[in-house]
Coordinates of C-alpha atoms in Angstrom, one line a residue:
M1 CA -29.2 32.1 -28.3
N2 CA -27.1 30.3 -25.7
D3 CA -28.8 30.2 -22.3
T4 CA -26.0 28.2 -20.6
D5 CA -24.5 30.0 -17.6
P6 CA -20.7 29.5 -17.8
R7 CA -20.7 29.6 -14.0
T8 CA -23.0 26.5 -13.8
P9 CA -20.9 23.4 -12.8
A10 CA -20.6 20.8 -15.5
P11 CA -22.7 17.7 -14.9
E12 CA -20.8 15.0 -13.0
T13 CA -21.1 11.2 -12.5
E14 CA -19.6 8.8 -10.0
V15 CA -16.8 6.8 -11.7
K16 CA -15.3 3.7 -10.1
V17 CA -11.6 4.1 -9.8
W18 CA -10.6 1.7 -7.0
D19 CA -11.8 -1.9 -6.9
G20 CA -12.5 -3.8 -3.7
W21 CA -9.1 -5.5 -3.8
I22 CA -7.2 -2.2 -3.6
R23 CA -9.4 -0.9 -0.9
L24 CA -9.1 -4.2 1.1
W25 CA -5.3 -4.0 0.7
H26 CA -5.1 -0.3 1.7
W27 CA -7.2 -0.6 4.9
S28 CA -5.7 -3.9 5.9
I29 CA -2.2 -2.3 5.7
V30 CA -3.6 0.6 7.8
F31 CA -4.5 -1.9 10.5
L32 CA -1.5 -4.3 10.2
I33 CA 1.4 -1.9 10.4
P34 CA 0.5 -0.5 13.9
F35 CA -0.7 -4.0 15.0
S36 CA 2.7 -5.4 14.0
Y37 CA 4.6 -2.6 15.7
L38 CA 2.6 -2.8 18.9
T39 CA 2.7 -6.6 19.2
A40 CA 6.5 -6.5 18.8
R41 CA 6.8 -3.8 21.5
A42 CA 4.5 -5.9 23.8
H43 CA 6.7 -9.1 23.1
R44 CA 3.6 -10.9 21.7
M45 CA 5.7 -12.5 19.0
D46 CA 3.0 -15.1 18.1
W47 CA 0.6 -12.3 17.1
H48 CA 3.5 -10.4 15.5
Q49 CA 4.5 -13.3 13.3
W50 CA 0.9 -13.9 12.1
S51 CA 0.6 -10.2 11.4
G52 CA 3.8 -10.5 9.3
Y53 CA 2.4 -13.4 7.4
A54 CA -0.7 -11.4 6.6
L55 CA 1.5 -8.5 5.6
L56 CA 3.6 -10.6 3.3
T57 CA 0.5 -12.1 1.7
L58 CA -1.0 -8.7 1.0
V59 CA 2.2 -7.0 -0.3
S60 CA 2.8 -10.0 -2.6
F61 CA -0.7 -9.7 -3.9
R62 CA -0.4 -6.0 -4.4
I63 CA 2.7 -6.5 -6.5
L64 CA 0.9 -9.1 -8.7
W65 CA -2.2 -6.9 -8.9
G66 CA 0.0 -4.0 -10.0
L67 CA 1.1 -6.1 -12.9
V68 CA -2.2 -7.8 -14.1
G69 CA -5.0 -6.3 -12.0
S70 CA -7.5 -3.5 -12.6
E71 CA -6.3 -0.6 -14.8
P72 CA -6.0 2.1 -12.0
A73 CA -4.0 -0.4 -9.9
R74 CA -1.4 -1.2 -12.5
F75 CA 2.0 0.3 -12.0
R76 CA 2.3 1.1 -15.7
T77 CA -0.9 3.1 -15.4
F78 CA 0.2 5.5 -12.7
L79 CA 3.9 5.5 -12.3
S80 CA 5.5 8.5 -13.9
T81 CA 8.8 10.4 -13.8
P82 CA 9.9 12.4 -10.8
A83 CA 9.6 15.5 -13.0
A84 CA 5.9 14.8 -13.6
A85 CA 5.4 14.5 -9.9
L86 CA 7.1 17.9 -9.3
R87 CA 5.0 19.5 -12.1
H88 CA 1.9 18.1 -10.5
L89 CA 2.7 19.6 -7.1
G90 CA 3.7 22.9 -8.8
K91 CA 0.4 23.1 -10.6
L92 CA -1.5 22.5 -7.3
R93 CA 0.3 25.4 -5.7
R94 CA -0.8 27.7 -8.4
E95 CA -4.4 26.6 -8.9
T96 CA -7.1 24.6 -7.3
G97 CA -9.8 22.4 -8.8
P98 CA -11.6 19.1 -8.4
D99 CA -9.7 15.8 -8.3
R100 CA -9.8 14.4 -11.9
E101 CA -7.3 11.5 -11.5
L102 CA -8.6 8.1 -12.4
T103 CA -5.7 6.5 -10.5
H104 CA -3.0 7.7 -8.1
N105 CA -1.9 11.2 -8.9
P106 CA 1.8 11.5 -9.9
A107 CA 3.0 12.4 -6.4
G108 CA 0.9 9.6 -4.8
A109 CA 2.3 7.2 -7.3
W110 CA 5.8 7.7 -5.9
M111 CA 4.5 7.2 -2.4
V112 CA 3.2 3.8 -3.6
A113 CA 6.5 3.1 -5.3
L114 CA 8.3 3.8 -2.1
L115 CA 6.0 2.1 0.4
V116 CA 5.3 -1.2 -1.3
P117 CA 9.0 -2.2 -1.6
L118 CA 9.6 -1.1 2.0
L119 CA 6.8 -3.3 3.2
F120 CA 8.0 -6.2 1.1
V121 CA 11.6 -5.9 2.6
Q122 CA 10.1 -5.6 6.1
A123 CA 8.0 -8.7 5.7
V124 CA 10.7 -10.8 3.9
S125 CA 13.4 -9.9 6.4
G126 CA 11.2 -11.1 9.2
L127 CA 11.3 -14.6 7.7
F128 CA 15.0 -14.9 8.6
V129 CA 15.0 -13.1 12.0
Y130 CA 16.5 -14.6 15.1
D131 CA 16.3 -12.4 18.2
Q132 CA 19.1 -14.3 20.1
I133 CA 16.5 -15.4 22.7
F134 CA 13.7 -17.7 21.5
T135 CA 12.1 -16.2 18.4
Y136 CA 13.0 -17.6 15.0
G137 CA 11.5 -16.6 11.7
P138 CA 10.3 -19.6 9.7
L139 CA 13.4 -19.6 7.4
A140 CA 16.0 -18.5 10.0
R141 CA 17.3 -22.0 10.5
Q142 CA 17.8 -22.4 6.8
V143 CA 20.5 -19.6 6.6
S144 CA 23.8 -18.8 8.3
A145 CA 24.1 -16.8 11.6
E146 CA 25.5 -13.9 9.6
T147 CA 22.4 -13.8 7.4
Q148 CA 20.2 -14.0 10.5
D149 CA 22.0 -11.0 12.0
W150 CA 21.7 -9.0 8.8
A151 CA 18.0 -9.8 8.4
T152 CA 17.4 -8.9 12.0
W153 CA 19.2 -5.6 11.6
V154 CA 17.2 -4.8 8.5
H155 CA 13.9 -5.8 10.1
I156 CA 14.4 -3.6 13.2
R157 CA 15.4 -0.5 11.2
A158 CA 13.1 -0.8 8.2
I159 CA 10.1 -0.3 10.4
N160 CA 11.4 3.2 11.5
V161 CA 11.7 4.2 7.8
I162 CA 8.2 2.8 7.1
L163 CA 6.7 4.9 10.0
V164 CA 8.3 8.0 8.7
V165 CA 6.9 7.4 5.2
I166 CA 3.5 6.8 6.7
V167 CA 3.6 10.0 8.6
L168 CA 4.5 11.8 5.4
H169 CA 1.7 10.0 3.6
I170 CA -0.9 11.2 6.2
M171 CA 0.4 14.7 6.0
A172 CA 0.1 14.7 2.2
I173 CA -3.5 13.4 2.4
A174 CA -4.3 16.2 4.9
W175 CA -2.6 18.8 2.6
Y176 CA -4.6 17.6 -0.4
R177 CA -7.8 17.9 1.6
L178 CA -7.1 21.3 3.0
F179 CA -5.7 23.1 0.0
P180 CA -6.6 21.7 -3.4
G181 CA -9.7 20.2 -1.7
H182 CA -9.1 16.7 -2.9
D183 CA -10.8 14.1 -0.6
L184 CA -8.5 11.1 -1.3
V185 CA -9.8 9.2 1.7
R186 CA -13.4 9.1 0.4
A187 CA -12.3 7.6 -2.9
M188 CA -10.4 4.9 -1.1
M189 CA -13.4 4.1 1.1
V190 CA -16.2 4.0 -1.5
G191 CA -14.1 3.3 -4.6
T192 CA -15.6 6.1 -6.7
K193 CA -14.8 9.7 -7.6
P194 CA -17.1 12.4 -9.1
M195 CA -16.0 12.9 -12.7
P196 CA -17.3 14.9 -15.6
A197 CA -20.3 13.2 -17.3
G198 CA -19.1 10.9 -20.1
T199 CA -15.7 10.1 -18.5
R200 CA -14.6 6.6 -19.6
A201 CA -14.5 4.4 -16.5
P202 CA -11.2 2.5 -16.0
R203 CA -11.3 -1.3 -16.8
M204 CA -11.7 -3.4 -13.7
A205 CA -10.2 -6.9 -13.5
P206 CA -12.4 -9.9 -12.9
V207 CA -13.1 -10.7 -9.2
A208 CA -12.1 -14.3 -9.9
L209 CA -8.6 -13.2 -10.9
G210 CA -8.2 -11.4 -7.6
V211 CA -9.4 -14.5 -5.7
A212 CA -6.9 -16.7 -7.6
L213 CA -3.9 -14.4 -7.0
F214 CA -4.8 -13.9 -3.3
A215 CA -5.1 -17.6 -2.8
L216 CA -1.8 -18.1 -4.5
C217 CA 0.0 -15.6 -2.3
A218 CA -1.6 -16.9 0.8
G219 CA -0.7 -20.5 -0.1
V220 CA 2.9 -19.6 -0.7
V221 CA 3.1 -17.7 2.6
L222 CA 1.6 -20.6 4.5
Y223 CA 4.0 -23.0 2.9
I224 CA 6.9 -20.7 4.0
R225 CA 5.4 -20.6 7.5
S226 CA 5.5 -24.5 7.6
F227 CA 9.3 -24.3 7.8
G228 CA 9.0 -22.9 11.3
D229 CA 7.1 -25.9 12.6
Y230 CA 9.6 -28.1 14.4

């Protein structure tokens, strides 16, 4: 005789899906983008430039971590076809259920694929900016005036695209919370998700690897910054 009630929820366990490096990256970006925007608007270009160096360090690290870091953070783990993202969204429209993704869901993966290159372009273009008054990027004097103008044009306009993408991202997070009931923010804060008991936890990369890659990125960015010291 089977006394199991089919309505009884299956046992769950907390599974680690986001390492500390990904959470540090995510919440640092949440702070740095508005900080960069507001300091530029306030003409505090000293703070704006340091924010840009931090952003370039973090985005460079995220690219490397997406290649050799923890399993859920790797691009090959979560990037899928646009068709898969559309199927995922269609499924959520027809049914609801707990969040069982061990990495970015297919739609969120494309948000990462869009946002990371945009942030990289924004940070790199800032290295060559000259505002025609007194602010030079650290590599601006290494290139022609035409390249300076092009980089400045890209830098000024890319931030508007980034802000639009961020608004869409926030709206998507709110939609996931309200309709399928997926709390994506909690997972990015604590690093774990409730999963069915027995779920294989994704492989996490060694902390030392993260330290080495972050130090490498920071060192390269500080070296680039040294070209602005005259």
